[in-house]
Coordinates of C-alpha atoms in Angstrom, one line a residue:
X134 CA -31.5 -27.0 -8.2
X135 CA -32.5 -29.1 -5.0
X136 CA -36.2 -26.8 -5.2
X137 CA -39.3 -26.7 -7.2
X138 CA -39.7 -23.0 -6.6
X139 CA -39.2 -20.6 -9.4
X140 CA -36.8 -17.7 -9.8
X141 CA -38.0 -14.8 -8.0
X142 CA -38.8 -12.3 -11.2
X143 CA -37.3 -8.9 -10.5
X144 CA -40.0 -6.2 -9.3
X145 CA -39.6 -2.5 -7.9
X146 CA -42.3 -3.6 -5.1
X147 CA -39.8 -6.5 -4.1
X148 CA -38.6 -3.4 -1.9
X149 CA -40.5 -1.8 1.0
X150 CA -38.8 1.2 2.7
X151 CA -39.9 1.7 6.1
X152 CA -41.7 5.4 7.5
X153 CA -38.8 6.1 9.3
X154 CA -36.2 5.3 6.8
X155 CA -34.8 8.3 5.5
X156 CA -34.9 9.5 9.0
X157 CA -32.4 7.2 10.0
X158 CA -30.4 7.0 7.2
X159 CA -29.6 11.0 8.3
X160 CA -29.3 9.8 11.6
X161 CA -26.2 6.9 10.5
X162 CA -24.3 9.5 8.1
X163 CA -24.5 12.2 10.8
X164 CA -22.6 10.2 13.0
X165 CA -20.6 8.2 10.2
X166 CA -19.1 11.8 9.3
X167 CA -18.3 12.9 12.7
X168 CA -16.6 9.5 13.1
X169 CA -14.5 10.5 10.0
X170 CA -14.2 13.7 11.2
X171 CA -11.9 12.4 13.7
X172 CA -10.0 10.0 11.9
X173 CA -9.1 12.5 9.6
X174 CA -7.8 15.0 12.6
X175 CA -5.9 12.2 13.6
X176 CA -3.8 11.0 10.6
X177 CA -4.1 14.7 8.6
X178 CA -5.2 13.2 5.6
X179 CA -8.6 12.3 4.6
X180 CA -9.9 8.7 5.0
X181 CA -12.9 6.8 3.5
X182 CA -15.8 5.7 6.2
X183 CA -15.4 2.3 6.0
X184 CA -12.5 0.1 4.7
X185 CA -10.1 2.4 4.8
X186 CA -7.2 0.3 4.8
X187 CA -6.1 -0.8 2.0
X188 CA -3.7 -4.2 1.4
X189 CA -3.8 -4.6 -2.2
X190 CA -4.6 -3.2 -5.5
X191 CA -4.6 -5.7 -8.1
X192 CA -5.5 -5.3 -12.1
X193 CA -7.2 -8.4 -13.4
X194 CA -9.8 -9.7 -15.5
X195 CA -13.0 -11.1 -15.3
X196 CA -14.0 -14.0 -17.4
X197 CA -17.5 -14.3 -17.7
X198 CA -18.6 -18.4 -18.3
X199 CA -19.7 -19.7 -21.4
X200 CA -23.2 -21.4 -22.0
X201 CA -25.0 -20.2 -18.7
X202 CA -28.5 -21.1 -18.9
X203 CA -30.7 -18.1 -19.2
X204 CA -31.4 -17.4 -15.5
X205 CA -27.4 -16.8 -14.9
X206 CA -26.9 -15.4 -18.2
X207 CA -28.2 -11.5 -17.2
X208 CA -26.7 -8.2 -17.3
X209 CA -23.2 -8.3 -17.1
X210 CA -23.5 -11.7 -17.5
X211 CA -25.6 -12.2 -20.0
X212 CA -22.6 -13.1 -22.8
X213 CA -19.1 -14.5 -22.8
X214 CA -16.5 -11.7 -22.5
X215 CA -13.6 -10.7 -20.6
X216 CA -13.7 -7.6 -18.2
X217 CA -11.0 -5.3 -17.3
X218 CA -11.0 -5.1 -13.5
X219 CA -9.2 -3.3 -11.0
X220 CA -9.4 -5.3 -6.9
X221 CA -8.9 -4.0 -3.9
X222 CA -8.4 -5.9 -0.7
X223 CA -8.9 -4.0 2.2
X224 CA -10.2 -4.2 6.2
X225 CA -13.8 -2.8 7.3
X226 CA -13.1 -0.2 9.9
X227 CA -13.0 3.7 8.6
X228 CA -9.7 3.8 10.5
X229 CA -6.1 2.2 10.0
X230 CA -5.8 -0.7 12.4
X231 CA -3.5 -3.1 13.0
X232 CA -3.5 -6.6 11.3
X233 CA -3.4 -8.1 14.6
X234 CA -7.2 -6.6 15.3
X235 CA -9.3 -9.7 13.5
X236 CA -12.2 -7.2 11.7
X237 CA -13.6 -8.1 8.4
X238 CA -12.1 -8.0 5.5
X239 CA -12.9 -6.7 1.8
X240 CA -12.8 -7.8 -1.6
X241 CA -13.7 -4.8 -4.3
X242 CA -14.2 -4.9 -8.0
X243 CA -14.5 -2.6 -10.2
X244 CA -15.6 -3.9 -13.5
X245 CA -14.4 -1.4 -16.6
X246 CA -16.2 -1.1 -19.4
X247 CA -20.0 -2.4 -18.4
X248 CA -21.8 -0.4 -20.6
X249 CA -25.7 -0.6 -20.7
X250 CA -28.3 1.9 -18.4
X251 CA -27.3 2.9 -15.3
X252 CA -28.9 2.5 -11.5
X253 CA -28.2 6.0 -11.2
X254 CA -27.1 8.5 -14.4
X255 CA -23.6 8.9 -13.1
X256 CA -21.9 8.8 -17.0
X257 CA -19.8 5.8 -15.5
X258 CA -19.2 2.8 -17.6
X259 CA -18.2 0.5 -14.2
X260 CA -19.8 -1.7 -12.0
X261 CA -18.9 -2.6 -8.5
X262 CA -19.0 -5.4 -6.6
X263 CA -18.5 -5.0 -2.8
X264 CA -18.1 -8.0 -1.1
X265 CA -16.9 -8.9 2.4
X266 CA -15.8 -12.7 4.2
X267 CA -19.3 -13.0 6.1
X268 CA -22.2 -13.9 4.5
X269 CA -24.5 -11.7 6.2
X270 CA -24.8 -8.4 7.8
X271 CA -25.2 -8.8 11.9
X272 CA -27.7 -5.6 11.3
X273 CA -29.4 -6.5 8.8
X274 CA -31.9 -3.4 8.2
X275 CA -31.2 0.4 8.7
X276 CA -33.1 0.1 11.9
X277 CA -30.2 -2.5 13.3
X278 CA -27.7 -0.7 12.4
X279 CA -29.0 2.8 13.7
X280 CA -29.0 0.3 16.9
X281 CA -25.7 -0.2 16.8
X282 CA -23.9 2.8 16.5
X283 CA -23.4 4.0 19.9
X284 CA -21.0 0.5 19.7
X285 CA -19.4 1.1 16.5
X286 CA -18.7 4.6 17.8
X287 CA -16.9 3.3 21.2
X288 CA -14.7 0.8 19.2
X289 CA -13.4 3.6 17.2
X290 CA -11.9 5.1 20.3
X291 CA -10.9 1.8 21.8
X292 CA -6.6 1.2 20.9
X293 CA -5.7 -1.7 19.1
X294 CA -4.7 -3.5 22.2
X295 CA -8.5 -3.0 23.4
X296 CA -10.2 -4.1 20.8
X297 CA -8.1 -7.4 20.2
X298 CA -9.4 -7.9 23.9
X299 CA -12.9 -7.2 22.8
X300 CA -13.0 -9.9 20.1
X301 CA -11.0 -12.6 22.1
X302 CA -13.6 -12.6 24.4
X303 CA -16.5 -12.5 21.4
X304 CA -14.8 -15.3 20.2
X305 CA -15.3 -17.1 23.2
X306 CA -18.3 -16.2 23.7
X307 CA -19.3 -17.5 20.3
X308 CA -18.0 -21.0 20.9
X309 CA -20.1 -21.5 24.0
X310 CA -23.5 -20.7 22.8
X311 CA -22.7 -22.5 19.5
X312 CA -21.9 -25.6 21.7
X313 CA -25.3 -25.0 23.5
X314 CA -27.0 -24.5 20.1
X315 CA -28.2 -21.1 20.5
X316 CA -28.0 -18.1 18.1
X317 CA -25.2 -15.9 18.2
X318 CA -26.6 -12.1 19.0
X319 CA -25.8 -9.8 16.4
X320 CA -23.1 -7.9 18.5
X321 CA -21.0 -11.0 19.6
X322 CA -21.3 -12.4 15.4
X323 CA -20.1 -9.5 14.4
X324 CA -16.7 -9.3 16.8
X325 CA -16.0 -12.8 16.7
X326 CA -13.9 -12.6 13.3
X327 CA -11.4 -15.0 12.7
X328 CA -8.2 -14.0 11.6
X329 CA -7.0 -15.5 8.5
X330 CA -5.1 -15.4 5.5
X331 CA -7.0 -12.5 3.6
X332 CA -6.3 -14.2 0.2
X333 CA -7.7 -17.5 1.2
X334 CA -11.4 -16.0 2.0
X335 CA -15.1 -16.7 0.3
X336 CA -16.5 -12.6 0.1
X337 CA -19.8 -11.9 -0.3
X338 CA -22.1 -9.3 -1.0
X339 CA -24.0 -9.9 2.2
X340 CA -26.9 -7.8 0.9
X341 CA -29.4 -8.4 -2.2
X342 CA -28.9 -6.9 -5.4
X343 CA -30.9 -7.0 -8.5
X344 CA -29.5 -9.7 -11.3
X345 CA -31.3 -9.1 -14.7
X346 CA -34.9 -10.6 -14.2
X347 CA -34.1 -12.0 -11.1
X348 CA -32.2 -11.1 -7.7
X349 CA -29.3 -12.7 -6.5
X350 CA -26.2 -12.2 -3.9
X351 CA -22.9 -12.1 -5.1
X352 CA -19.8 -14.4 -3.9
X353 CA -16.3 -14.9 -4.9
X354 CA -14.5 -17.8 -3.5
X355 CA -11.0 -19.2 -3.8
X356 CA -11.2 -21.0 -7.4
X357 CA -7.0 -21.6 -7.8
X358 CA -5.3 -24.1 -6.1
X359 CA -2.7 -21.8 -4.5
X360 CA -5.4 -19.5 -3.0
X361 CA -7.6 -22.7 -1.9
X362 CA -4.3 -23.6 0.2
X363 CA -4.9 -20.8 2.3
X364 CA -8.2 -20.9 3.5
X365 CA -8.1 -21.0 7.0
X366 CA -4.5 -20.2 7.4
X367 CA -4.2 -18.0 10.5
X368 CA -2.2 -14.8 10.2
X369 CA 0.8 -15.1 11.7
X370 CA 0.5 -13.5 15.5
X371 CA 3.8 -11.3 15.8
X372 CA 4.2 -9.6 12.4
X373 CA 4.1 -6.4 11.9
X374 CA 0.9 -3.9 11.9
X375 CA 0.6 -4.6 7.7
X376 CA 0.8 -7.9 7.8
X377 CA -1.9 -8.4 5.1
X378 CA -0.2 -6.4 3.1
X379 CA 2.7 -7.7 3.0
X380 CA 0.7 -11.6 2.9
X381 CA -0.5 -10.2 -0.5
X382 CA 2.5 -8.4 -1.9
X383 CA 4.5 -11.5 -1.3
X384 CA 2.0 -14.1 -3.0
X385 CA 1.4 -12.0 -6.2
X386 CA 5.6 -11.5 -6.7
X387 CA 5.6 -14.9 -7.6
X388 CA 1.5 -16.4 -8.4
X389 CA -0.9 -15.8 -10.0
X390 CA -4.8 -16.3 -8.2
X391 CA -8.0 -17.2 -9.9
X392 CA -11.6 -16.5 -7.9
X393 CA -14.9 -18.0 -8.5
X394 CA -17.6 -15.2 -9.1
X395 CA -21.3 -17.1 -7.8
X396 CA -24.4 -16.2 -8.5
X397 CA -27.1 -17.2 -5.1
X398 CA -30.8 -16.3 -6.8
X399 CA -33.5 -16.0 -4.7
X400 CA -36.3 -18.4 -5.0
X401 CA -38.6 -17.5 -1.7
X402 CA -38.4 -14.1 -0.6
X403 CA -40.0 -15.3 2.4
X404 CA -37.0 -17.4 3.9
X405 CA -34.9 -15.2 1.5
X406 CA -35.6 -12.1 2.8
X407 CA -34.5 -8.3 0.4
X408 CA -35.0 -6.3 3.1
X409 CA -33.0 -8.0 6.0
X410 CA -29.5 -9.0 5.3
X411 CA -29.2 -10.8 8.3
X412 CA -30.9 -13.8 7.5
X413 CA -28.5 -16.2 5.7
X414 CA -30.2 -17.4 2.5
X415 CA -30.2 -21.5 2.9
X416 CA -28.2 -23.3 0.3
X417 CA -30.8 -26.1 0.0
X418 CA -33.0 -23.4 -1.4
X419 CA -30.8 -22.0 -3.8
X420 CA -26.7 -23.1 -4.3
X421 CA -24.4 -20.8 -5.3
X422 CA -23.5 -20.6 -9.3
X423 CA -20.6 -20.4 -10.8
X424 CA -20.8 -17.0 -13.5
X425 CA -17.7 -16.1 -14.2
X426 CA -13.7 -16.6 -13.1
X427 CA -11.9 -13.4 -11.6
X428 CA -8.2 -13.5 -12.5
X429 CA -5.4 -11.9 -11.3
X430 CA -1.8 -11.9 -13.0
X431 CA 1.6 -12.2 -10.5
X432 CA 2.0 -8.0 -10.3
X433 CA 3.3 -5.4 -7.6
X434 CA -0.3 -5.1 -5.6
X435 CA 0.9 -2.0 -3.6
X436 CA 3.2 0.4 -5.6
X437 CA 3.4 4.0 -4.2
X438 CA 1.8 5.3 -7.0
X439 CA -1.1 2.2 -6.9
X440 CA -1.9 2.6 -2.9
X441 CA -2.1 6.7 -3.5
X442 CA -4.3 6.5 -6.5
X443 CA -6.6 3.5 -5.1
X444 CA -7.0 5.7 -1.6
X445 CA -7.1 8.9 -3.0
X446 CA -8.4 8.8 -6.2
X447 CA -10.9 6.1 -6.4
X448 CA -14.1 5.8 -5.3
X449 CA -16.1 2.1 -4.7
X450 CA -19.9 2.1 -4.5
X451 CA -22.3 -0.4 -5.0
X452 CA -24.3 2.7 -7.1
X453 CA -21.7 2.4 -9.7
X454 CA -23.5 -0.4 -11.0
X455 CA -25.6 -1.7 -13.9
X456 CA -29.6 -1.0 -13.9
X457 CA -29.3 -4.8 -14.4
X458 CA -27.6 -5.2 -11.0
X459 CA -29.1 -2.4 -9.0
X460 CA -28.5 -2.6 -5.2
X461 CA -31.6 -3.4 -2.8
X462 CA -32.7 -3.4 0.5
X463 CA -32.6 -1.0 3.2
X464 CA -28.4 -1.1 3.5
X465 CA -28.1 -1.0 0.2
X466 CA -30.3 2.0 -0.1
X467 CA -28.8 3.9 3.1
X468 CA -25.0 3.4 0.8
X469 CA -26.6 5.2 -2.1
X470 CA -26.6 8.3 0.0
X471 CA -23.4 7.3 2.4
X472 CA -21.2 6.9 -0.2
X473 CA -21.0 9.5 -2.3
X474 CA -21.0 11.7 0.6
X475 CA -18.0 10.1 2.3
X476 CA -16.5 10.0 -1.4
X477 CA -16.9 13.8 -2.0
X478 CA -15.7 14.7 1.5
X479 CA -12.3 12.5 1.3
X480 CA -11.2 14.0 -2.2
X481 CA -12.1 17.5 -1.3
X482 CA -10.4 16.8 2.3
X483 CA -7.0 15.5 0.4
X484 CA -7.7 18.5 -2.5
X485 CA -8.0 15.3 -4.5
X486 CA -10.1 15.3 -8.1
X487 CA -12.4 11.9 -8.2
X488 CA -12.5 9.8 -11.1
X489 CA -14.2 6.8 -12.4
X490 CA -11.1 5.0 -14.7
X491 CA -12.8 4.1 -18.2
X492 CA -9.3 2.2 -19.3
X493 CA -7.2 -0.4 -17.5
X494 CA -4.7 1.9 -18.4
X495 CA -5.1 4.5 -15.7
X496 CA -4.7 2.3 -13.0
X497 CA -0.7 3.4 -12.4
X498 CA 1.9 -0.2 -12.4

């Protein structure tokens, strides 16, 4: 540690709701499930509200570290073990895009067989970590975001073609008021995504979430050497619309990958805000921690039977989580009522039964 403070301690007044909260959270999933509503018509199939594209489903395991000192050494943590998990890699918008259209970009992992009390009595035995290649959220509370959706709304009837447009000229944009020194606004951060080799990407939780005694944000960065090489690698410009996909399916026929799971514990909630996960939470204060190694075996990432039973059958949630890892902050909160609505209305959409896997096993080869 580079800092004299102490580990923020875990407390339920760490988190402060504001009047208006539950207001707008109505307000987001109204328009979220109209949104859907329309994707839906579109492709005649039912379609989760954000990362609905999938580009790999990977079974794996996670290899918690030996001899963490007792502030990493919590929840899940808290003992050398290895996880089943099942990964998916996916792309943020609640519609299929093409590869060409540089969104973000999604790391999920559902952890089998966590067993201790629950965040919320759902009779699970998982936890999830949903993690994306930016480190923070351009709207940070459920205020910004409500602020926002009159423009996440118009790019989901923009055509690919338009919104590659869009974020060519964020991009530019971008470069000229970081060559003048002055912050990025939170519309032009969050379109000026650079296209890159999905494999070769540091994800992150963006927002807070509880860590045993303490709170922390999650990471998982490139750890083996083969996915290290492709950090930064631009996707090819003239594939076709799955390029990611096939990126993926072509790396894992013949290597394996290996991803560094970091702990980032908060030490100042001041300039390490819970509440707004806009605000990147400096390094200086607090470096990221290596907790455990996510591995993943050379396999066939997209099967028929894997992509239909990752899209159709399985639901990701930051609620299917440990008490010991409980999500905070007003995102965080909003997703404990988004997602298990989008969730229920996909599978009964798609005449689909949910499940929540309790083996390895049930994750089809």
């Amino acid at each position: 540690m580079t800092t004299s403070h102490p580990y923020v301690r875990f407390r339920v007044d760490l988190e402060r709701p504001s009047p208006d909260e539950e207001q707008l959270v109505r307000q987001i999933v109204g328009a979220m499930e109209s949104a859907n509503r329309q994707v839906a018509a579109k492709h005649r199939h039912g379609l989760r509200d954000a990362h609905a594209k999938s580009h790999g489903i990977l079974a794996g395991e996670l290899r918690i570290e030996p001899d963490l000192p007792e502030h990493l050494a919590q929840g899940l943590f808290a003992a050398p073990r290895s996880y089943p998990v099942i990964v998916r890699f996916s792309t943020s918008p609640g519609d299929l895009r093409s590869d060409q259209v540089p969104v973000l970009r999604g790391l999920a992992i559902k952890v089998i067989g966590a067993n201790g009390p629950r965040a919320i009595d759902d009779g699970a035995t998982t936890q999830d970590f949903l993690l994306v290649n930016h480190p923070t959220l351009p709207f940070g509370t459920i205020g910004e975001y409500a602020k926002l959706q009159k423009l996440l709304d118009q790019q989901l009837r923009q055509s690919d073609l338009q919104q590659r447009v869009t974020r060519l000229r964020a991009r530019v944009a971008a470069r000229v008021l970081e060559g003048l020194g002055r912050p990025l606004p939170p519309v032009i951060e969050g379109l000026a995504t650079a296209n890159n080799h999905i494999l070769g990407e540091t994800f992150h939780s963006m927002a807070a979430l509880r860590y045993g005694d303490h709170v922390a944000k999650i990471s998982a960065a490139p750890w083996s050497e083969d996915v290290r090489a492709l950090s930064g690698r631009p996707v090819d410009r003239h594939p076709v619309d799955s390029a990611l996909r096939d990126l993926i399916a072509d790396f894992f026929a013949r290597h394996s990958a290996e991803y560094e799971l970091r702990a980032q514990l908060c030490v100042d909630v001041d300039r390490m805000p819970i509440e707004d996960a806009s605000v990147l939470w400096p390094e200086e204060l607090s470096p990221h921690h290596r907790v455990a190694v996510l591995h993943l075996p050379a396999q066939d990432p997209y099967s028929d039977a894997r992509r239909r039973y990752a899209d159709d059958v399985l639901s990701f949630s930051p609620w299917h989580a440990l008490e010991a890892h409980r999500p905070l902050g007003s995102i965080m909160r909003s997703r404990r009522v988004a997602y298990p609505r989008s969730s229920d209305r996909r599978h009964t959409m798609n005449g689909v039964q949910k499940q929540e896997p309790s083996s390895i096993d049930e994750l089809p080869a």
